Amino acid sequence: MTSKNHLKLRALCEGAVFVALAQVLGYIKLFELPQGGSISIAMLPIFVYCARWGFGPGMLASFAFSILQLLLDGAYAWGWQSMIGDYILAFSVLGLAGLFHSSKTGFFTGTVVGSAARFLVHYFTGVLVWGEYMPETFFGMTMTTPWFYSALYNGSYMILDMILCLLLGWLLWKPLGKYIRGEDLAAKA
């Protein structure tokens, strides 16, 4: 087997492991909001994979993760709009983190970009699909527009998810940084 084929096979195998790990971590929720959305570290393995392998493989892994999220955790998807917005698109855009894999701090930049992209998808889905279910009050504030409600609702867990991923990535950076950056792959290429 050529080195190039070996790396492709390794990317697929690692992708399967990282997606499975992300799915398992998604079941460990620190907090869950009543209409979906939770605080967990499920995105961390996806961001690590994106930092290691880049955009193409990262998008493929993120798409696979989105399908698992829809099929195994899609309790809040009431219609096709929510299935596409809150699951397929929202989790697939995590792969944008792979755009920064060649940067020395690509994991951190990618985590911020991937989290921001996921927030934006949830934000617009929240306005367009879930806006009609907006409560009169949320977090003790009177809600007058679905734009503000969606930003508050989705931001309340997405910001914390991103901070958790950044914090854990920072803690793992010194002992595992060369693996997160994919430097072990470059040595074998």
Coordinates of N, CA, C and O in Angstrom, one line a residue:
M1 N 0.8 -1.2 0.0 CA 0.0 0.0 0.0 C 0.9 1.2 0.0 O 1.8 1.3 0.8
T2 N 0.6 2.2 -0.9 CA 1.4 3.4 -0.9 C 1.1 4.3 0.3 O 0.1 4.1 1.0
S3 N 2.1 5.2 0.5 CA 2.0 6.1 1.7 C 0.7 6.9 1.6 O 0.0 7.2 2.6
K4 N 0.4 7.4 0.3 CA -0.8 8.2 0.1 C -2.1 7.4 0.5 O -3.0 7.9 1.1
N5 N -2.2 6.2 0.0 CA -3.3 5.4 0.3 C -3.4 5.1 1.8 O -4.5 5.0 2.4
H6 N -2.3 4.8 2.4 CA -2.2 4.6 3.8 C -2.8 5.8 4.6 O -3.5 5.6 5.6
L7 N -2.4 7.0 4.2 CA -2.9 8.2 4.9 C -4.4 8.3 4.7 O -5.1 8.8 5.6
K8 N -4.9 8.0 3.5 CA -6.3 8.1 3.3 C -7.1 7.2 4.2 O -8.1 7.5 4.8
L9 N -6.6 5.9 4.3 CA -7.2 4.9 5.1 C -7.1 5.4 6.6 O -8.1 5.2 7.3
R10 N -6.0 5.9 7.0 CA -5.8 6.4 8.4 C -6.8 7.5 8.6 O -7.4 7.6 9.7
A11 N -7.0 8.4 7.7 CA -7.9 9.5 7.9 C -9.3 9.0 8.1 O -10.1 9.5 8.9
L12 N -9.7 8.1 7.3 CA -11.1 7.5 7.4 C -11.3 6.8 8.7 O -12.3 7.0 9.4
C13 N -10.3 6.0 9.1 CA -10.4 5.3 10.4 C -10.4 6.3 11.6 O -11.2 6.1 12.5
E14 N -9.5 7.2 11.6 CA -9.5 8.2 12.6 C -10.8 9.0 12.6 O -11.4 9.3 13.7
G15 N -11.3 9.3 11.5 CA -12.6 10.0 11.4 C -13.7 9.3 12.0 O -14.5 9.8 12.8
A16 N -13.8 8.0 11.8 CA -14.8 7.1 12.4 C -14.7 7.1 13.9 O -15.7 7.2 14.6
V17 N -13.5 7.0 14.4 CA -13.2 7.0 15.9 C -13.6 8.4 16.5 O -14.3 8.4 17.5
F18 N -13.2 9.5 15.8 CA -13.5 10.8 16.4 C -15.0 11.1 16.3 O -15.5 11.7 17.3
V19 N -15.6 10.7 15.3 CA -17.1 10.9 15.2 C -17.8 10.1 16.3 O -18.7 10.6 16.9
A20 N -17.4 8.9 16.4 CA -18.0 8.0 17.5 C -17.8 8.7 18.9 O -18.7 8.7 19.7
L21 N -16.6 9.1 19.1 CA -16.2 9.8 20.4 C -17.1 11.0 20.6 O -17.6 11.3 21.7
A22 N -17.3 11.8 19.5 CA -18.1 13.0 19.6 C -19.5 12.6 20.0 O -20.2 13.3 20.8
Q23 N -20.0 11.6 19.3 CA -21.4 11.2 19.6 C -21.6 10.7 21.1 O -22.5 11.1 21.7
V24 N -20.6 10.0 21.6 CA -20.7 9.5 23.0 C -20.6 10.7 23.9 O -21.3 10.8 24.9
L25 N -19.7 11.6 23.6 CA -19.5 12.8 24.5 C -20.8 13.7 24.5 O -21.1 14.4 25.4
G26 N -21.5 13.6 23.3 CA -22.8 14.3 23.2 C -23.8 13.9 24.2 O -24.8 14.6 24.5
Y27 N -23.7 12.6 24.7 CA -24.7 12.1 25.6 C -24.4 12.6 27.1 O -25.2 12.4 27.9
I28 N -23.2 13.1 27.3 CA -22.8 13.6 28.6 C -23.0 15.1 28.6 O -22.2 15.9 28.1
K29 N -24.2 15.5 29.1 CA -24.6 16.9 29.0 C -24.5 17.5 30.4 O -25.0 17.0 31.3
L30 N -23.8 18.6 30.4 CA -23.7 19.3 31.7 C -25.0 20.1 32.0 O -25.4 20.3 33.2
F31 N -25.7 20.5 30.9 CA -27.0 21.2 31.0 C -27.7 21.0 29.7 O -27.1 21.0 28.7
E32 N -29.0 20.9 29.8 CA -29.8 20.8 28.6 C -31.0 21.8 28.6 O -31.7 21.8 29.6
L33 N -31.2 22.5 27.6 CA -32.3 23.5 27.5 C -33.6 22.8 27.1 O -33.5 21.7 26.5
P34 N -34.7 23.3 27.5 CA -36.0 22.6 27.3 C -36.4 22.3 25.8 O -37.0 21.3 25.5
Q35 N -36.0 23.2 24.9 CA -36.3 23.0 23.5 C -35.1 22.6 22.6 O -35.0 22.9 21.5
G36 N -34.2 21.9 23.3 CA -33.0 21.5 22.5 C -31.8 22.4 22.8 O -31.9 23.6 23.2
G37 N -30.6 21.9 22.5 CA -29.4 22.6 22.8 C -28.9 22.2 24.2 O -29.7 22.2 25.1
S38 N -27.6 21.9 24.3 CA -27.1 21.5 25.5 C -25.6 21.9 25.6 O -25.0 22.2 24.6
I39 N -25.1 21.9 26.9 CA -23.7 22.2 27.1 C -23.0 20.9 27.3 O -23.3 20.1 28.2
S40 N -22.1 20.6 26.3 CA -21.3 19.4 26.3 C -20.0 19.7 25.6 O -19.8 20.7 25.0
I41 N -19.1 18.7 25.6 CA -17.9 18.8 24.8 C -17.9 17.9 23.6 O -16.8 17.5 23.1
A42 N -19.0 17.7 23.0 CA -19.2 16.8 21.9 C -18.4 17.4 20.6 O -17.9 16.6 19.8
M43 N -18.3 18.7 20.5 CA -17.6 19.2 19.4 C -16.1 19.0 19.4 O -15.4 19.1 18.4
L44 N -15.5 18.8 20.6 CA -14.1 18.7 20.8 C -13.4 17.7 19.8 O -12.4 18.1 19.1
P45 N -13.9 16.5 19.8 CA -13.2 15.5 18.9 C -13.3 15.9 17.4 O -12.4 15.7 16.6
I46 N -14.4 16.6 17.0 CA -14.5 17.0 15.6 C -13.5 18.1 15.4 O -12.8 18.1 14.3
F47 N -13.3 19.1 16.3 CA -12.3 20.1 16.1 C -10.9 19.6 16.1 O -10.1 20.1 15.3
V48 N -10.6 18.6 16.9 CA -9.3 18.0 16.9 C -9.0 17.3 15.5 O -8.0 17.4 14.9
Y49 N -10.0 16.6 15.1 CA -9.9 15.9 13.8 C -9.7 16.9 12.6 O -8.9 16.7 11.8
C50 N -10.5 18.0 12.7 CA -10.3 19.0 11.6 C -8.9 19.6 11.7 O -8.3 19.9 10.6
A51 N -8.4 19.9 12.9 CA -7.0 20.4 13.0 C -6.0 19.5 12.5 O -5.0 19.9 11.9
R52 N -6.2 18.2 12.6 CA -5.3 17.1 12.2 C -5.3 16.9 10.7 O -4.3 16.8 10.0
W53 N -6.5 16.9 10.1 CA -6.7 16.4 8.7 C -7.1 17.5 7.7 O -7.0 17.3 6.5
G54 N -7.6 18.6 8.2 CA -7.9 19.7 7.3 C -9.4 19.7 6.9 O -10.2 19.0 7.4
F55 N -9.7 20.6 5.9 CA -11.0 20.9 5.5 C -11.8 19.8 4.9 O -12.9 19.5 5.4
G56 N -11.3 19.1 3.9 CA -12.1 18.0 3.2 C -12.5 16.9 4.2 O -13.7 16.6 4.3
P57 N -11.5 16.3 4.8 CA -11.8 15.2 5.7 C -12.7 15.8 6.9 O -13.6 15.1 7.4
G58 N -12.4 17.0 7.3 CA -13.1 17.6 8.4 C -14.6 17.8 8.1 O -15.5 17.5 8.9
M59 N -14.9 18.2 6.9 CA -16.3 18.4 6.4 C -17.0 17.0 6.4 O -18.1 16.9 6.8
L60 N -16.3 16.0 5.9 CA -16.9 14.7 5.8 C -17.2 14.1 7.2 O -18.3 13.6 7.5
A61 N -16.3 14.3 8.2 CA -16.5 13.8 9.5 C -17.6 14.6 10.2 O -18.5 14.1 10.9
S62 N -17.7 15.9 9.9 CA -18.7 16.8 10.5 C -20.1 16.4 9.9 O -21.1 16.3 10.6
F63 N -20.1 16.1 8.6 CA -21.4 15.6 8.0 C -21.9 14.3 8.6 O -23.0 14.1 8.9
A64 N -20.9 13.4 8.8 CA -21.3 12.1 9.4 C -21.8 12.3 10.8 O -22.8 11.7 11.2
F65 N -21.2 13.2 11.6 CA -21.6 13.6 12.9 C -23.0 14.2 12.9 O -23.9 13.9 13.7
S66 N -23.3 15.0 11.9 CA -24.6 15.6 11.8 C -25.7 14.6 11.5 O -26.8 14.7 12.1
I67 N -25.4 13.6 10.8 CA -26.4 12.5 10.5 C -26.6 11.7 11.8 O -27.8 11.4 12.1
L68 N -25.6 11.4 12.5 CA -25.7 10.7 13.8 C -26.5 11.5 14.8 O -27.4 11.0 15.5
Q69 N -26.3 12.8 14.8 CA -27.0 13.7 15.7 C -28.5 13.7 15.4 O -29.3 13.6 16.3
L70 N -28.8 13.8 14.1 CA -30.2 13.8 13.7 C -30.9 12.4 14.0 O -32.0 12.4 14.6
L71 N -30.2 11.3 13.7 CA -30.8 10.0 13.9 C -30.9 9.6 15.3 O -31.9 9.0 15.8
L72 N -29.9 9.9 16.1 CA -29.8 9.4 17.5 C -30.2 10.5 18.6 O -30.4 10.1 19.7
D73 N -30.2 11.7 18.2 CA -30.5 12.8 19.2 C -31.5 13.8 18.6 O -31.6 14.9 19.2
G74 N -32.2 13.5 17.6 CA -33.0 14.4 16.9 C -34.4 14.6 17.5 O -35.4 14.8 16.7
A75 N -34.5 14.5 18.8 CA -35.8 14.5 19.4 C -36.5 15.9 19.2 O -37.7 16.0 19.4
Y76 N -35.8 16.9 18.9 CA -36.3 18.3 18.8 C -36.6 18.7 17.4 O -37.1 19.7 17.2
A77 N -36.4 17.8 16.5 CA -36.6 18.1 15.1 C -38.1 17.7 14.7 O -38.4 16.6 14.6
W78 N -38.9 18.8 14.6 CA -40.3 18.5 14.4 C -40.7 18.6 12.9 O -41.8 18.2 12.5
G79 N -39.8 19.0 12.1 CA -40.1 19.1 10.6 C -38.8 19.1 9.9 O -37.7 19.1 10.4
W80 N -38.9 19.1 8.5 CA -37.8 19.0 7.7 C -36.9 20.2 7.8 O -35.7 20.1 7.7
Q81 N -37.5 21.4 8.1 CA -36.7 22.6 8.3 C -35.7 22.5 9.5 O -34.6 22.9 9.4
S82 N -36.2 21.9 10.6 CA -35.4 21.8 11.7 C -34.4 20.7 11.5 O -33.3 20.8 12.0
M83 N -34.8 19.6 10.8 CA -33.8 18.5 10.5 C -32.6 19.0 9.8 O -31.5 18.7 10.1
I84 N -32.9 19.9 8.7 CA -31.9 20.4 7.9 C -31.1 21.5 8.7 O -29.8 21.4 8.7
G85 N -31.8 22.4 9.3 CA -31.1 23.5 10.0 C -30.4 23.2 11.3 O -29.2 23.4 11.4
D86 N -31.2 22.6 12.2 CA -30.6 22.3 13.5 C -29.7 21.1 13.6 O -29.0 20.9 14.6
Y87 N -29.7 20.2 12.6 CA -28.9 19.0 12.6 C -27.9 19.0 11.4 O -26.7 19.1 11.6
I88 N -28.4 18.8 10.2 CA -27.5 18.6 9.1 C -26.6 19.8 8.9 O -25.4 19.7 8.8
L89 N -27.1 21.0 8.7 CA -26.3 22.2 8.5 C -25.5 22.6 9.8 O -24.3 22.9 9.7
A90 N -26.2 22.6 10.9 CA -25.5 23.1 12.1 C -24.3 22.3 12.5 O -23.3 22.8 13.0
F91 N -24.4 21.0 12.3 CA -23.2 20.2 12.7 C -22.2 20.0 11.6 O -21.0 19.8 11.8
S92 N -22.7 20.1 10.3 CA -21.8 20.0 9.2 C -20.8 21.2 9.1 O -19.6 21.0 8.8
V93 N -21.3 22.4 9.5 CA -20.4 23.6 9.4 C -19.2 23.5 10.4 O -18.3 24.3 10.3
L94 N -19.3 22.6 11.4 CA -18.1 22.4 12.3 C -16.9 22.1 11.5 O -15.8 22.5 11.9
G95 N -17.0 21.5 10.3 CA -15.9 21.2 9.4 C -15.1 22.4 8.9 O -14.0 22.2 8.5
L96 N -15.7 23.5 9.0 CA -15.0 24.8 8.6 C -13.8 25.0 9.4 O -12.8 25.7 9.0
A97 N -13.7 24.4 10.6 CA -12.5 24.4 11.4 C -11.3 23.9 10.7 O -10.2 24.3 10.9
G98 N -11.5 23.0 9.8 CA -10.4 22.4 9.0 C -9.7 23.4 8.1 O -8.6 23.1 7.6
L99 N -10.3 24.5 7.8 CA -9.7 25.5 7.0 C -8.4 26.1 7.6 O -7.5 26.6 6.9
F100 N -8.2 25.9 8.9 CA -7.1 26.5 9.6 C -6.1 25.5 10.1 O -5.2 25.8 10.9
H101 N -6.2 24.3 9.6 CA -5.3 23.2 10.1 C -3.9 23.4 9.8 O -3.0 22.9 10.5
S102 N -3.5 24.2 8.8 CA -2.1 24.4 8.5 C -1.5 25.5 9.4 O -0.2 25.6 9.4
S103 N -2.3 26.2 10.2 CA -1.8 27.2 11.1 C -1.3 26.5 12.4 O -1.9 25.5 12.8
K104 N -0.3 27.1 13.0 CA 0.2 26.5 14.3 C -0.9 26.5 15.4 O -1.0 25.6 16.2
T105 N -1.7 27.5 15.3 CA -2.8 27.6 16.3 C -4.2 27.4 15.6 O -5.2 27.9 16.1
G106 N -4.2 26.6 14.6 CA -5.4 26.3 13.8 C -6.5 25.7 14.6 O -7.7 25.9 14.3
F107 N -6.1 24.9 15.6 CA -7.2 24.3 16.4 C -8.0 25.3 17.1 O -9.2 25.3 17.1
F108 N -7.4 26.3 17.7 CA -8.1 27.4 18.4 C -8.9 28.3 17.5 O -10.1 28.6 17.7
T109 N -8.3 28.7 16.4 CA -9.0 29.5 15.4 C -10.2 28.7 14.8 O -11.3 29.2 14.7
G110 N -9.9 27.5 14.5 CA -10.9 26.6 13.9 C -12.1 26.4 14.9 O -13.3 26.3 14.5
T111 N -11.8 26.2 16.1 CA -12.8 26.0 17.2 C -13.7 27.3 17.2 O -15.0 27.1 17.3
V112 N -13.1 28.4 17.2 CA -13.9 29.7 17.2 C -14.8 29.8 15.9 O -16.0 30.1 16.0
V113 N -14.2 29.6 14.8 CA -14.9 29.7 13.5 C -16.0 28.6 13.4 O -17.1 28.9 13.0
G114 N -15.7 27.4 13.7 CA -16.7 26.3 13.7 C -17.8 26.5 14.6 O -19.0 26.3 14.3
S115 N -17.5 27.0 15.8 CA -18.6 27.3 16.8 C -19.4 28.4 16.4 O -20.7 28.4 16.5
A116 N -18.8 29.5 15.8 CA -19.5 30.6 15.4 C -20.4 30.3 14.2 O -21.6 30.7 14.1
A117 N -20.0 29.4 13.3 CA -20.8 29.0 12.2 C -22.0 28.2 12.6 O -23.1 28.4 12.2
R118 N -21.7 27.3 13.6 CA -22.8 26.5 14.1 C -23.9 27.4 14.8 O -25.1 27.2 14.7
F119 N -23.4 28.4 15.6 CA -24.3 29.3 16.2 C -25.1 30.0 15.2 O -26.3 30.2 15.4
L120 N -24.5 30.5 14.1 CA -25.3 31.3 13.1 C -26.4 30.4 12.5 O -27.5 30.9 12.2
V121 N -26.1 29.1 12.2 CA -27.1 28.2 11.7 C -28.2 28.1 12.7 O -29.4 28.2 12.3
H122 N -27.9 27.8 13.9 CA -28.9 27.7 15.0 C -29.7 29.0 15.1 O -30.9 28.9 15.3
Y123 N -29.0 30.1 15.0 CA -29.6 31.4 15.2 C -30.7 31.6 14.1 O -31.9 31.9 14.4
F124 N -30.3 31.4 12.8 CA -31.3 31.6 11.8 C -32.4 30.6 11.8 O -33.6 30.9 11.5
T125 N -32.1 29.3 12.1 CA -33.1 28.3 12.3 C -34.1 28.7 13.4 O -35.3 28.5 13.3
G126 N -33.5 29.2 14.5 CA -34.3 29.6 15.6 C -35.3 30.7 15.3 O -36.4 30.7 15.7
V127 N -34.9 31.6 14.5 CA -35.8 32.7 14.0 C -36.8 32.2 13.1 O -38.0 32.5 13.2
L128 N -36.3 31.5 12.0 CA -37.2 31.1 10.9 C -38.2 29.9 11.3 O -39.3 29.9 10.8
V129 N -37.7 29.0 12.1 CA -38.5 27.8 12.4 C -39.1 27.9 13.8 O -40.3 27.5 13.9
W130 N -38.3 28.3 14.8 CA -38.8 28.2 16.1 C -39.3 29.5 16.7 O -39.8 29.6 17.8
G131 N -39.3 30.6 15.9 CA -39.7 31.9 16.4 C -41.1 32.0 16.9 O -41.4 32.7 17.8
E132 N -42.0 31.2 16.3 CA -43.4 31.2 16.7 C -43.6 30.6 18.0 O -44.7 30.8 18.7
Y133 N -42.6 29.9 18.6 CA -42.7 29.2 19.9 C -42.0 30.1 21.0 O -41.9 29.6 22.1
M134 N -41.7 31.3 20.6 CA -40.9 32.2 21.5 C -41.8 32.4 22.8 O -43.0 32.8 22.7
P135 N -41.2 32.2 24.0 CA -42.0 32.5 25.2 C -42.1 34.0 25.5 O -41.3 34.8 24.9
E136 N -42.9 34.4 26.4 CA -43.0 35.8 26.7 C -41.8 36.3 27.5 O -41.4 37.4 27.3
T137 N -41.3 35.4 28.3 CA -40.1 35.7 29.1 C -39.0 34.6 28.9 O -39.4 33.5 28.8
F138 N -37.8 35.0 29.0 CA -36.7 34.0 28.9 C -35.5 34.6 29.7 O -35.2 35.8 29.5
F139 N -34.9 33.8 30.6 CA -33.9 34.3 31.5 C -34.3 35.6 32.2 O -33.5 36.5 32.4
G140 N -35.6 35.7 32.5 CA -36.1 36.8 33.3 C -36.3 38.1 32.5 O -36.6 39.1 33.0
M141 N -36.2 38.0 31.1 CA -36.3 39.1 30.3 C -37.6 39.0 29.4 O -37.9 37.8 29.0
T142 N -38.2 40.0 29.1 CA -39.4 40.0 28.2 C -38.9 39.9 26.8 O -38.0 40.6 26.3
M143 N -39.4 38.9 26.1 CA -39.0 38.7 24.7 C -40.0 39.4 23.8 O -41.2 39.2 23.9
T144 N -39.5 40.2 22.9 CA -40.4 40.9 22.0 C -40.1 40.6 20.5 O -40.9 40.9 19.6
T145 N -39.0 40.0 20.2 CA -38.6 39.6 18.8 C -37.9 38.3 18.8 O -37.1 38.0 19.7
P146 N -38.2 37.4 17.8 CA -37.5 36.2 17.7 C -36.0 36.3 17.4 O -35.2 35.4 17.7
W147 N -35.6 37.4 16.9 CA -34.2 37.7 16.6 C -33.4 37.7 17.9 O -32.3 37.1 18.0
F148 N -33.9 38.4 18.9 CA -33.2 38.5 20.2 C -33.3 37.2 20.9 O -32.4 36.8 21.5
Y149 N -34.5 36.6 20.9 CA -34.7 35.4 21.6 C -33.8 34.3 21.1 O -33.2 33.6 21.9
S150 N -33.7 34.2 19.8 CA -32.8 33.1 19.2 C -31.4 33.4 19.5 O -30.6 32.4 19.8
A151 N -30.9 34.6 19.5 CA -29.6 34.9 19.9 C -29.3 34.6 21.3 O -28.3 34.0 21.6
L152 N -30.2 34.9 22.2 CA -30.1 34.6 23.6 C -30.1 33.1 23.9 O -29.3 32.6 24.6
Y153 N -31.1 32.5 23.3 CA -31.3 31.0 23.5 C -30.1 30.2 23.0 O -29.5 29.5 23.7
N154 N -29.7 30.4 21.7 CA -28.6 29.6 21.1 C -27.3 30.1 21.6 O -26.4 29.3 21.8
G155 N -27.1 31.4 21.9 CA -25.9 31.8 22.5 C -25.6 31.3 23.9 O -24.4 31.1 24.3
S156 N -26.7 31.1 24.6 CA -26.5 30.6 26.0 C -25.8 29.3 26.1 O -25.0 29.1 27.1
Y157 N -25.9 28.4 25.2 CA -25.2 27.2 25.2 C -24.0 27.1 24.3 O -23.0 26.5 24.6
M158 N -24.1 27.8 23.1 CA -23.0 27.7 22.2 C -21.7 28.4 22.7 O -20.6 27.9 22.4
I159 N -21.9 29.5 23.4 CA -20.7 30.2 23.9 C -20.0 29.3 24.9 O -18.8 29.1 24.9
L160 N -20.8 28.7 25.8 CA -20.2 27.8 26.8 C -19.6 26.5 26.2 O -18.5 26.1 26.6
D161 N -20.2 26.0 25.1 CA -19.6 24.8 24.4 C -18.3 25.2 23.8 O -17.3 24.5 24.0
M162 N -18.2 26.4 23.2 CA -17.0 26.8 22.6 C -15.9 27.0 23.7 O -14.7 26.6 23.5
I163 N -16.2 27.7 24.8 CA -15.3 27.9 25.8 C -14.7 26.6 26.4 O -13.5 26.5 26.6
L164 N -15.6 25.6 26.6 CA -15.2 24.3 27.1 C -14.2 23.7 26.1 O -13.2 23.1 26.5
C165 N -14.5 23.7 24.8 CA -13.6 23.1 23.8 C -12.3 23.8 23.8 O -11.2 23.2 23.7
L166 N -12.3 25.1 23.9 CA -11.0 25.9 23.9 C -10.2 25.6 25.1 O -9.0 25.4 25.1
L167 N -10.9 25.5 26.3 CA -10.2 25.3 27.5 C -9.6 23.9 27.5 O -8.4 23.7 27.9
L168 N -10.4 22.9 27.1 CA -9.8 21.5 27.1 C -8.7 21.4 26.0 O -7.7 20.7 26.2
G169 N -8.9 22.1 24.9 CA -7.8 22.1 23.9 C -6.5 22.7 24.4 O -5.4 22.2 24.2
W170 N -6.7 23.8 25.2 CA -5.5 24.4 25.8 C -4.9 23.5 26.8 O -3.6 23.4 26.8
L171 N -5.7 22.8 27.6 CA -5.1 21.8 28.6 C -4.4 20.7 27.9 O -3.4 20.2 28.4
L172 N -4.9 20.3 26.7 CA -4.2 19.1 26.0 C -3.1 19.6 25.1 O -2.4 18.7 24.6
W173 N -3.0 20.9 24.9 CA -2.0 21.4 23.9 C -0.6 21.0 24.2 O 0.1 20.6 23.3
K174 N -0.1 21.2 25.4 CA 1.3 20.9 25.7 C 1.6 19.4 25.6 O 2.5 19.0 24.9
P175 N 0.8 18.5 26.2 CA 1.1 17.1 26.1 C 0.8 16.5 24.7 O 1.5 15.5 24.3
L176 N -0.2 17.0 24.0 CA -0.7 16.4 22.8 C -0.7 17.3 21.6 O -1.2 16.9 20.5
G177 N -0.1 18.5 21.7 CA -0.1 19.5 20.7 C 0.4 19.0 19.3 O -0.2 19.3 18.3
K178 N 1.4 18.2 19.3 CA 1.9 17.7 18.0 C 0.9 16.8 17.3 O 0.9 16.7 16.1
Y179 N 0.1 16.1 18.1 CA -0.9 15.2 17.5 C -2.1 16.0 17.1 O -2.7 15.7 16.0
I180 N -2.5 17.0 17.9 CA -3.6 17.9 17.5 C -3.3 18.6 16.2 O -4.1 18.7 15.3
R181 N -2.0 19.1 16.0 CA -1.6 19.8 14.8 C -1.3 18.9 13.7 O -1.2 19.3 12.5
G182 N -1.3 17.6 13.9 CA -1.1 16.6 12.8 C 0.4 16.5 12.5 O 0.7 15.9 11.4
E183 N 1.3 16.9 13.3 CA 2.7 16.8 13.0 C 3.2 15.4 12.9 O 4.1 15.1 12.2
D184 N 2.5 14.4 13.6 CA 2.9 13.0 13.5 C 2.5 12.5 12.1 O 3.2 11.6 11.6
L185 N 1.6 13.1 11.4 CA 1.2 12.7 10.1 C 2.2 13.1 9.1 O 2.5 12.4 8.1
A186 N 2.7 14.3 9.2 CA 3.7 14.9 8.3 C 5.0 14.1 8.3 O 5.6 13.9 7.3
A187 N 5.3 13.5 9.5 CA 6.5 12.8 9.6 C 6.4 11.4 8.8 O 7.4 10.9 8.4
K188 N 5.2 10.9 8.6 CA 5.0 9.7 8.0 C 4.7 9.8 6.5 O 4.7 8.9 5.7
A189 N 4.5 11.1 6.1 CA 4.1 11.3 4.6 C 5.3 11.2 3.7 O 6.4 11.3 4.1

